[in-house]
Amino acid sequence: MSSHGIRDRVAIVGMGCTPFGEHWNRSADDLLVDAVGEAVTSAGVTLDDIDAFWFGTQASGVSGLTLSRALHLPNKPVTRVENMCATGSEALRNACYAVASGAYDVAMAVGVEKLKDSGMSGLSGTAIPGAGDDSRGEITAPANFSLLAPAYAAKYGLSDEEIKDVITRIAWKNHVNGARNPRAQFRKEVPQERIRSAPIVAGMLGVFDCSGVSDGSAAAIVVRAEDAHKYTDRPIFVKALSFVAGPADGLIDPEYDFTTFPEVVASAQEAYRQAGITDPRTELALAEVHDCFTPTELVLMEDLGFAERGQAWKDVAGGAFDLDGALPVNPDGGLKAFGHPIGASGLRMMFEAWLQLRGEAPPERTVKSVAEGRSLALTHNLGGGPGECVSFVSVVGSQLTE
Amino acid sequence: MAGLIAYGAYVPYHRLARADVAATLGTPAGRGTRAVAGYDEDTTSMAVEAARLALARDCLRPRIGQLFLATAAPAYLDKTNATAVHAALRLDEHVLAADMAGSVRSGLGALVSAARSPVPTLTVLADLRTGLPGGADEAAGGDGAAAFVFGGHRNGAPVIAELLAHDTVSDEILDRWRLPGAPASRVWEERFAEEIYVSLADKALAAALDQAGVKREAIDHLVVSGLHTRACTAVRRAAGARPEAVTPDLSGTIGNAGTAQPGLLLADVLDRAAPGEIIALVVLGDGAGVLLLRTTDALPAHRSARPVAAQIAAGGAPMPYATYLSWRGLLDREPPRRPDPEPPYAPPAHRRTSWKYGFVASRCEKCGTRHLPPDRVCTSCRSVDAMTDEPMEHVRATVATFTVDRLAHTPSPPMLVVVVDYDGGGRFRCQLTDATEADAVIGARVEMTFRRTVTAAGVHNYFWKARPLRTGETEETRG
């Protein structure tokens, strides 16, 4: 048994993404109709041309009917998928495999989430179902991810002030990027002092250390690589798709130290193997990573191989992952500033790769690395929390490998 | 020889300063403090903590034949509360567990029933005393629990205090009462019952002393307990014991824990009594009752690991009165903008009783890895169904990492959450209680405590939390 990637066998030829934010006047149906409409327009097709759909949502609907009803699809196959915050990526992964298998010529992945109708703070309806005896105890998502900060600081000898500075800079950077993105939920730069002094939500995480709770939808159209140029001059080829569901033993195994996501390391290594990448920091043009909370992005820089172990905090402080840094990370603002409608986020990340690799991002946030000749982008999604999570990594590129 | 073979008392960590009540409400300043059950405690959980101390040694658990839980503040009506205590103590399923609930006198009833029983009996007294804000009951009340094991009949455990005699008198007297559901009790003018109680106590004491052939002057420890403060004072004075034999009532530090108060006071005496001393326990309330005990040579070696005085000394700094009011449900605070907490579901809670109540983990027989919660598949070697039970309630742990959750539902925000690594293996994430944010640090030592985590949809959810190991609570052995 082994994993066989589908490098360069499928391509994305159309994408759509709604603005993310508080869409008080729009339903999940409205949002996905918009994202799907934009995707089919960009590929120059109609819905009739799509052979099969993979639809991702965590809590904004069940079954394929949520999509087929909204679009009034004429008896098409629609599969609903869910993998926590990696749901949108999981929809894309399945659509890609459906085309690569030869089962369908044209597949669409759609993700949607409507969080703001609940009236709740943070992500509601995302609690990990326990044993039903309620003995695992409630912990909110920011509290869960805040567990990383003291552990990282203790392991690498950072003071509370130093680690707070580092995570503050991550939030600041992503707000700078989001401010240049018309689709982002938060489009203002935020001074570091304001981020640092914001009301505390959990552990050392303030309000600005948390991703935006928002509504949104994104969609992608996938075809065989050899058919890609029928739809667009600038297709994005899928180089790697890697997904793992961890053994969930970090919360029961004292060996786990809360400074890494082993699931991310495993999925990244597999993705790099599929894509033939040996040095992601110099080979990738950009990375869209799952910055659900600022310490998550810090740890991901090491898990994804963008920084040496114990060094990411220095690289963050030095601007290595800024828009004009060695490897721009979350140039679209990330979950932090773009917002995080669970089921849509993975496809939103891919949407940024799509824009940047095709040279369609607004000039004020276009990464220089593409013009300098890099043609690969990484998207990364995780669901769950430290110690027990699912992780998705993709690599896409604008060029076919010679 | 029949008598007492083990005991343990539980004084909650929190204190309310009476002066703070006065400062808030503008009433005359009171002195001292009272003990306050945590927001995550009730009479059932406090009963578990007291019973754990009583059963901490000598492998007593398998010997227990029946369990009585006495309280005037039962966590549930209709449903038995003693069965939760039974489950948390992992007692054999054939052990009778029954409540004696409703009246403060049920504490006396449980003690006398246990003392008379031919079956080794664990009796637990627990109470949580609340009055209306600013009232005498609020200030004078206290919360706590005490547990006693009576037996000594062919079970091998040494008797630490021999039961010399007991007597009770019953009297229908309207001096204190409360309708079911009422927030506070009502009392008749105090002077009305004072003389009645003095007379009733004298009758019971005289009868018990007569039976045992003991003179009043021979009493080494006179313990008088009751909610009628004036009557208790008068009985202490009129009992005819030597002045130095009259024991303090602890009201200045922990208040009066009603049903549990005779237990707490008796435990306090047992913590320091010498062998061969006579203890007269007098309990007032709807009559009077007396237990006459004589300590044995076995007492010094079998005292409770956590003396009452030490627990009083280890109490936290006085809490704000507003916090007390909100814990007691007398001050409704804005909930977090989060989905309401869910109650536990009956079938999974029943399936997992040994974990949820008993805190029994599993250990892999093949590779030795501990699993909390218990698992069927080993996370290390992935063996299936090769696990043995691993009780964890006494295992200490060290904090690996922590957070302070300011969004989570808790009756006392913010919620402290710790990931702890147990001595001998195993990790668990749980709440930290009886603690401040300063206690949540990597490397802190913790022990486990049985709590009511939340009450949702009318269902109490009981589970274990970690609490800091404090000075003087270091590694005593438990069996």
Short mmCIF file of N, CA and C in Angstrom, two decimals, chain B residues 262-396:
data_model
loop_
_atom_site.label_atom_id
_atom_site.label_comp_id
_atom_site.label_asym_id
_atom_site.label_seq_id
_atom_site.Cartn_x
_atom_site.Cartn_y
_atom_site.Cartn_z
N PRO B 262 -22.36 18.46 63.49
CA PRO B 262 -21.88 17.52 64.51
C PRO B 262 -20.73 16.67 64.00
N GLY B 263 -20.76 16.35 62.72
CA GLY B 263 -19.68 15.55 62.13
C GLY B 263 -18.38 16.30 62.07
N LEU B 264 -18.44 17.57 61.65
CA LEU B 264 -17.22 18.37 61.56
C LEU B 264 -16.61 18.56 62.94
N LEU B 265 -17.47 18.83 63.94
CA LEU B 265 -16.96 19.05 65.30
C LEU B 265 -16.39 17.76 65.89
N LEU B 266 -17.06 16.64 65.64
CA LEU B 266 -16.56 15.36 66.14
C LEU B 266 -15.23 15.02 65.47
N ALA B 267 -15.14 15.26 64.18
CA ALA B 267 -13.88 14.98 63.47
C ALA B 267 -12.76 15.83 64.04
N ASP B 268 -13.08 17.09 64.31
CA ASP B 268 -12.07 18.00 64.87
C ASP B 268 -11.55 17.48 66.21
N VAL B 269 -12.46 16.93 67.03
CA VAL B 269 -12.04 16.37 68.32
C VAL B 269 -11.20 15.11 68.10
N LEU B 270 -11.63 14.26 67.18
CA LEU B 270 -10.87 13.02 66.91
C LEU B 270 -9.48 13.33 66.37
N ASP B 271 -9.35 14.48 65.69
CA ASP B 271 -8.04 14.87 65.16
C ASP B 271 -7.01 15.06 66.27
N ARG B 272 -7.49 15.38 67.48
CA ARG B 272 -6.51 15.71 68.52
C ARG B 272 -6.71 14.96 69.83
N ALA B 273 -7.82 14.19 69.99
CA ALA B 273 -8.07 13.50 71.26
C ALA B 273 -7.00 12.44 71.53
N ALA B 274 -6.69 12.28 72.80
CA ALA B 274 -5.73 11.24 73.19
C ALA B 274 -6.49 9.92 73.38
N PRO B 275 -5.79 8.78 73.39
CA PRO B 275 -6.46 7.50 73.64
C PRO B 275 -7.10 7.48 75.03
N GLY B 276 -8.22 6.77 75.13
CA GLY B 276 -8.88 6.59 76.42
C GLY B 276 -9.69 7.79 76.87
N GLU B 277 -9.96 8.73 75.99
CA GLU B 277 -10.74 9.91 76.36
C GLU B 277 -12.21 9.74 75.98
N ILE B 278 -13.06 10.36 76.79
CA ILE B 278 -14.50 10.22 76.56
C ILE B 278 -15.03 11.45 75.83
N ILE B 279 -15.74 11.18 74.74
CA ILE B 279 -16.33 12.24 73.94
C ILE B 279 -17.85 12.13 74.07
N ALA B 280 -18.49 13.25 74.44
CA ALA B 280 -19.95 13.28 74.43
C ALA B 280 -20.38 14.21 73.31
N LEU B 281 -21.05 13.63 72.32
CA LEU B 281 -21.55 14.43 71.19
C LEU B 281 -23.04 14.67 71.41
N VAL B 282 -23.42 15.91 71.59
CA VAL B 282 -24.81 16.28 71.83
C VAL B 282 -25.32 17.04 70.62
N VAL B 283 -26.41 16.57 70.04
CA VAL B 283 -26.95 17.20 68.84
C VAL B 283 -28.38 17.68 69.12
N LEU B 284 -28.61 18.96 68.90
CA LEU B 284 -29.94 19.54 69.13
C LEU B 284 -30.67 19.74 67.81
N GLY B 285 -31.99 19.61 67.86
CA GLY B 285 -32.80 19.84 66.67
C GLY B 285 -33.97 18.90 66.69
N ASP B 286 -35.19 19.43 66.84
CA ASP B 286 -36.40 18.59 66.91
C ASP B 286 -36.23 17.48 67.95
N GLY B 287 -35.61 17.85 69.03
CA GLY B 287 -35.28 16.88 70.07
C GLY B 287 -33.78 16.97 70.33
N ALA B 288 -33.25 15.91 70.87
CA ALA B 288 -31.81 15.90 71.13
C ALA B 288 -31.32 14.47 71.02
N GLY B 289 -30.02 14.35 70.77
CA GLY B 289 -29.42 13.01 70.70
C GLY B 289 -28.02 13.07 71.25
N VAL B 290 -27.57 11.98 71.79
CA VAL B 290 -26.24 11.93 72.37
C VAL B 290 -25.54 10.64 71.94
N LEU B 291 -24.31 10.80 71.51
CA LEU B 291 -23.44 9.64 71.29
C LEU B 291 -22.30 9.77 72.29
N LEU B 292 -22.04 8.70 73.01
CA LEU B 292 -20.95 8.70 73.99
C LEU B 292 -19.87 7.74 73.48
N LEU B 293 -18.69 8.29 73.23
CA LEU B 293 -17.60 7.49 72.65
C LEU B 293 -16.38 7.54 73.55
N ARG B 294 -15.57 6.46 73.51
CA ARG B 294 -14.29 6.50 74.20
C ARG B 294 -13.20 6.13 73.20
N THR B 295 -12.24 7.04 73.05
CA THR B 295 -11.17 6.79 72.08
C THR B 295 -10.31 5.62 72.53
N THR B 296 -9.71 4.96 71.56
CA THR B 296 -8.87 3.79 71.86
C THR B 296 -7.41 4.08 71.52
N ASP B 297 -6.59 3.11 71.82
CA ASP B 297 -5.16 3.24 71.51
C ASP B 297 -4.91 3.29 70.01
N ALA B 298 -5.91 2.84 69.24
CA ALA B 298 -5.72 2.80 67.77
C ALA B 298 -5.88 4.18 67.15
N LEU B 299 -6.45 5.12 67.88
CA LEU B 299 -6.77 6.42 67.27
C LEU B 299 -5.55 7.14 66.69
N PRO B 300 -4.48 7.31 67.46
CA PRO B 300 -3.38 8.14 66.94
C PRO B 300 -2.85 7.65 65.59
N ALA B 301 -2.86 6.36 65.38
CA ALA B 301 -2.32 5.83 64.12
C ALA B 301 -3.34 5.88 62.98
N HIS B 302 -4.57 6.23 63.30
CA HIS B 302 -5.61 6.15 62.27
C HIS B 302 -6.42 7.43 62.16
N ARG B 303 -5.77 8.54 62.46
CA ARG B 303 -6.49 9.81 62.31
C ARG B 303 -6.63 10.14 60.83
N SER B 304 -7.54 11.06 60.54
CA SER B 304 -7.71 11.50 59.16
C SER B 304 -6.44 12.18 58.66
N ALA B 305 -6.14 11.95 57.39
CA ALA B 305 -4.94 12.53 56.79
C ALA B 305 -5.05 14.05 56.69
N ARG B 306 -6.26 14.55 56.70
CA ARG B 306 -6.44 16.00 56.58
C ARG B 306 -7.27 16.52 57.75
N PRO B 307 -6.62 16.90 58.84
CA PRO B 307 -7.35 17.36 60.01
C PRO B 307 -8.21 18.58 59.68
N VAL B 308 -9.29 18.73 60.44
CA VAL B 308 -10.19 19.86 60.24
C VAL B 308 -9.42 21.18 60.39
N ALA B 309 -8.58 21.25 61.43
CA ALA B 309 -7.84 22.49 61.67
C ALA B 309 -6.95 22.84 60.49
N ALA B 310 -6.34 21.81 59.89
CA ALA B 310 -5.47 22.07 58.74
C ALA B 310 -6.28 22.56 57.54
N GLN B 311 -7.48 22.00 57.38
CA GLN B 311 -8.32 22.45 56.28
C GLN B 311 -8.81 23.88 56.50
N ILE B 312 -9.07 24.20 57.74
CA ILE B 312 -9.45 25.58 58.04
C ILE B 312 -8.29 26.51 57.72
N ALA B 313 -7.10 26.10 58.12
CA ALA B 313 -5.92 26.93 57.88
C ALA B 313 -5.60 27.07 56.40
N ALA B 314 -5.97 26.05 55.62
CA ALA B 314 -5.62 26.06 54.19
C ALA B 314 -6.66 26.78 53.33
N GLY B 315 -7.67 27.34 53.98
CA GLY B 315 -8.71 28.02 53.21
C GLY B 315 -8.17 29.21 52.43
N GLY B 316 -8.85 29.53 51.35
CA GLY B 316 -8.41 30.64 50.52
C GLY B 316 -8.74 31.98 51.14
N ALA B 317 -8.23 33.03 50.53
CA ALA B 317 -8.56 34.39 50.97
C ALA B 317 -10.06 34.60 50.81
N PRO B 318 -10.67 35.40 51.70
CA PRO B 318 -12.11 35.62 51.59
C PRO B 318 -12.52 36.11 50.20
N MET B 319 -13.62 35.54 49.71
CA MET B 319 -14.11 35.88 48.39
C MET B 319 -15.00 37.12 48.46
N PRO B 320 -15.13 37.83 47.35
CA PRO B 320 -16.07 38.97 47.36
C PRO B 320 -17.49 38.48 47.62
N TYR B 321 -18.24 39.27 48.37
CA TYR B 321 -19.62 38.90 48.68
C TYR B 321 -20.45 38.72 47.41
N ALA B 322 -20.17 39.57 46.41
CA ALA B 322 -20.93 39.45 45.14
C ALA B 322 -20.69 38.10 44.49
N THR B 323 -19.49 37.59 44.62
CA THR B 323 -19.19 36.27 44.06
C THR B 323 -19.98 35.19 44.80
N TYR B 324 -20.01 35.32 46.13
CA TYR B 324 -20.80 34.37 46.93
C TYR B 324 -22.26 34.39 46.47
N LEU B 325 -22.80 35.60 46.32
CA LEU B 325 -24.22 35.70 45.93
C LEU B 325 -24.47 35.06 44.57
N SER B 326 -23.54 35.25 43.64
CA SER B 326 -23.79 34.67 42.31
C SER B 326 -23.62 33.15 42.35
N TRP B 327 -22.69 32.64 43.15
CA TRP B 327 -22.56 31.18 43.27
C TRP B 327 -23.82 30.57 43.87
N ARG B 328 -24.47 31.31 44.78
CA ARG B 328 -25.65 30.78 45.46
C ARG B 328 -26.92 30.99 44.64
N GLY B 329 -26.77 31.59 43.47
CA GLY B 329 -27.96 31.81 42.65
C GLY B 329 -28.78 32.99 43.12
N LEU B 330 -28.20 33.85 43.96
CA LEU B 330 -28.93 35.01 44.48
C LEU B 330 -28.61 36.26 43.68
N LEU B 331 -27.67 36.14 42.73
CA LEU B 331 -27.30 37.26 41.87
C LEU B 331 -27.11 36.68 40.48
N ASP B 332 -28.03 37.01 39.58
CA ASP B 332 -28.02 36.44 38.24
C ASP B 332 -27.06 37.21 37.36
N ARG B 333 -25.99 36.57 36.94
CA ARG B 333 -25.04 37.28 36.09
C ARG B 333 -25.27 36.98 34.62
N GLU B 334 -24.87 37.94 33.78
CA GLU B 334 -25.00 37.79 32.33
C GLU B 334 -24.21 36.56 31.87
N PRO B 335 -24.87 35.63 31.16
CA PRO B 335 -24.12 34.47 30.67
C PRO B 335 -23.28 34.85 29.46
N PRO B 336 -22.27 34.04 29.13
CA PRO B 336 -21.50 34.31 27.91
C PRO B 336 -22.39 34.12 26.69
N ARG B 337 -22.03 34.81 25.62
CA ARG B 337 -22.80 34.67 24.39
C ARG B 337 -22.35 33.40 23.68
N ARG B 338 -22.71 32.30 24.27
CA ARG B 338 -22.32 30.99 23.77
C ARG B 338 -23.54 30.09 23.84
N PRO B 339 -23.53 29.00 23.10
CA PRO B 339 -24.64 28.05 23.25
C PRO B 339 -24.72 27.57 24.69
N ASP B 340 -25.92 27.33 25.17
CA ASP B 340 -26.09 26.84 26.53
C ASP B 340 -25.35 25.52 26.70
N PRO B 341 -24.79 25.29 27.89
CA PRO B 341 -24.14 24.00 28.11
C PRO B 341 -25.17 22.87 28.05
N GLU B 342 -24.70 21.74 27.57
CA GLU B 342 -25.61 20.59 27.44
C GLU B 342 -25.54 19.73 28.70
N PRO B 343 -26.66 19.17 29.09
CA PRO B 343 -26.62 18.22 30.21
C PRO B 343 -26.01 16.91 29.73
N PRO B 344 -25.50 16.10 30.67
CA PRO B 344 -25.08 14.77 30.25
C PRO B 344 -26.30 13.96 29.82
N TYR B 345 -26.09 13.03 28.91
CA TYR B 345 -27.17 12.17 28.46
C TYR B 345 -27.19 10.90 29.32
N ALA B 346 -28.37 10.46 29.66
CA ALA B 346 -28.49 9.37 30.64
C ALA B 346 -27.80 8.07 30.21
N PRO B 347 -28.04 7.59 28.98
CA PRO B 347 -27.42 6.28 28.65
C PRO B 347 -25.89 6.31 28.63
N PRO B 348 -25.26 7.28 27.95
CA PRO B 348 -23.79 7.26 28.00
C PRO B 348 -23.24 7.50 29.40
N ALA B 349 -23.93 8.34 30.19
CA ALA B 349 -23.47 8.56 31.57
C ALA B 349 -23.53 7.24 32.35
N HIS B 350 -24.57 6.47 32.11
CA HIS B 350 -24.72 5.18 32.80
C HIS B 350 -23.70 4.16 32.31
N ARG B 351 -23.48 4.15 30.99
CA ARG B 351 -22.47 3.23 30.43
C ARG B 351 -21.10 3.50 31.00
N ARG B 352 -20.83 4.78 31.30
CA ARG B 352 -19.48 5.19 31.68
C ARG B 352 -19.41 5.60 33.15
N THR B 353 -20.25 4.99 33.97
CA THR B 353 -20.27 5.38 35.39
C THR B 353 -18.89 5.26 36.03
N SER B 354 -18.17 4.21 35.70
CA SER B 354 -16.91 3.99 36.40
C SER B 354 -15.89 5.07 36.03
N TRP B 355 -16.00 5.61 34.84
CA TRP B 355 -15.12 6.71 34.45
C TRP B 355 -15.63 8.03 35.01
N LYS B 356 -16.89 8.31 34.74
CA LYS B 356 -17.45 9.62 35.06
C LYS B 356 -17.50 9.86 36.57
N TYR B 357 -17.89 8.86 37.32
CA TYR B 357 -17.97 9.01 38.78
C TYR B 357 -16.73 8.44 39.47
N GLY B 358 -16.27 7.27 39.03
CA GLY B 358 -15.16 6.62 39.71
C GLY B 358 -13.79 7.05 39.25
N PHE B 359 -13.72 7.76 38.12
CA PHE B 359 -12.46 8.20 37.53
C PHE B 359 -11.50 7.01 37.33
N VAL B 360 -12.08 5.97 36.73
CA VAL B 360 -11.30 4.76 36.46
C VAL B 360 -10.84 4.79 35.00
N ALA B 361 -9.54 4.86 34.82
CA ALA B 361 -8.95 4.87 33.48
C ALA B 361 -8.65 3.44 33.06
N SER B 362 -7.96 3.29 31.95
CA SER B 362 -7.55 1.94 31.55
C SER B 362 -6.06 1.93 31.24
N ARG B 363 -5.45 0.75 31.46
CA ARG B 363 -4.03 0.60 31.17
C ARG B 363 -3.84 -0.59 30.25
N CYS B 364 -3.07 -0.38 29.22
CA CYS B 364 -2.85 -1.44 28.22
C CYS B 364 -2.02 -2.57 28.84
N GLU B 365 -2.54 -3.79 28.72
CA GLU B 365 -1.83 -4.94 29.28
C GLU B 365 -0.57 -5.28 28.48
N LYS B 366 -0.55 -4.86 27.23
CA LYS B 366 0.59 -5.22 26.37
C LYS B 366 1.76 -4.26 26.53
N CYS B 367 1.47 -2.96 26.56
CA CYS B 367 2.58 -2.01 26.57
C CYS B 367 2.55 -1.06 27.77
N GLY B 368 1.51 -1.14 28.60
CA GLY B 368 1.50 -0.36 29.83
C GLY B 368 1.03 1.07 29.70
N THR B 369 0.58 1.48 28.53
CA THR B 369 0.14 2.86 28.36
C THR B 369 -1.20 3.11 29.07
N ARG B 370 -1.25 4.19 29.82
CA ARG B 370 -2.48 4.56 30.51
C ARG B 370 -3.35 5.42 29.62
N HIS B 371 -4.66 5.21 29.71
CA HIS B 371 -5.60 5.97 28.87
C HIS B 371 -6.66 6.64 29.72
N LEU B 372 -6.72 7.95 29.63
CA LEU B 372 -7.80 8.72 30.24
C LEU B 372 -8.45 9.56 29.15
N PRO B 373 -9.73 9.37 28.88
CA PRO B 373 -10.65 8.35 29.40
C PRO B 373 -10.22 6.94 28.99
N PRO B 374 -10.82 5.93 29.65
CA PRO B 374 -10.49 4.55 29.27
C PRO B 374 -10.85 4.30 27.81
N ASP B 375 -10.01 3.54 27.17
CA ASP B 375 -10.16 3.31 25.74
C ASP B 375 -10.15 1.82 25.47
N ARG B 376 -10.69 1.42 24.32
CA ARG B 376 -10.61 0.01 23.96
C ARG B 376 -9.36 -0.29 23.15
N VAL B 377 -8.95 0.71 22.35
CA VAL B 377 -7.79 0.51 21.49
C VAL B 377 -6.62 1.31 22.07
N CYS B 378 -5.48 0.65 22.25
CA CYS B 378 -4.32 1.33 22.82
C CYS B 378 -3.76 2.34 21.83
N THR B 379 -3.53 3.56 22.31
CA THR B 379 -3.01 4.59 21.42
C THR B 379 -1.55 4.34 21.07
N SER B 380 -0.89 3.53 21.87
CA SER B 380 0.53 3.30 21.65
C SER B 380 0.79 2.07 20.79
N CYS B 381 0.26 0.91 21.22
CA CYS B 381 0.54 -0.32 20.46
C CYS B 381 -0.69 -0.81 19.70
N ARG B 382 -1.78 -0.13 19.86
CA ARG B 382 -3.04 -0.40 19.15
C ARG B 382 -3.61 -1.79 19.41
N SER B 383 -3.24 -2.38 20.54
CA SER B 383 -3.91 -3.62 20.95
C SER B 383 -5.38 -3.31 21.21
N VAL B 384 -6.24 -4.27 20.92
CA VAL B 384 -7.67 -4.05 21.09
C VAL B 384 -8.18 -4.87 22.28
N ASP B 385 -8.93 -4.22 23.13
CA ASP B 385 -9.55 -4.89 24.28
C ASP B 385 -8.54 -5.66 25.13
N ALA B 386 -7.40 -5.04 25.33
CA ALA B 386 -6.39 -5.63 26.22
C ALA B 386 -6.10 -4.60 27.31
N MET B 387 -7.14 -4.19 28.01
CA MET B 387 -7.00 -3.14 29.00
C MET B 387 -7.43 -3.62 30.38
N THR B 388 -6.77 -3.08 31.39
CA THR B 388 -7.23 -3.32 32.76
C THR B 388 -7.63 -1.99 33.38
N ASP B 389 -8.55 -2.04 34.33
CA ASP B 389 -9.00 -0.83 35.01
C ASP B 389 -7.87 -0.20 35.79
N GLU B 390 -7.89 1.10 35.85
CA GLU B 390 -6.83 1.83 36.54
C GLU B 390 -7.46 3.01 37.30
N PRO B 391 -7.85 2.78 38.57
CA PRO B 391 -8.44 3.90 39.33
C PRO B 391 -7.43 5.04 39.46
N MET B 392 -7.89 6.26 39.22
CA MET B 392 -6.97 7.39 39.15
C MET B 392 -7.23 8.45 40.21
N GLU B 393 -8.24 8.26 41.07
CA GLU B 393 -8.64 9.36 41.95
C GLU B 393 -7.53 9.81 42.88
N HIS B 394 -6.60 8.92 43.24
CA HIS B 394 -5.56 9.29 44.18
C HIS B 394 -4.24 9.62 43.50
N VAL B 395 -4.20 9.54 42.19
CA VAL B 395 -2.94 9.75 41.50
C VAL B 395 -2.70 11.25 41.29
N ARG B 396 -1.55 11.69 41.71
CA ARG B 396 -1.21 13.10 41.57
C ARG B 396 -0.67 13.38 40.17
#
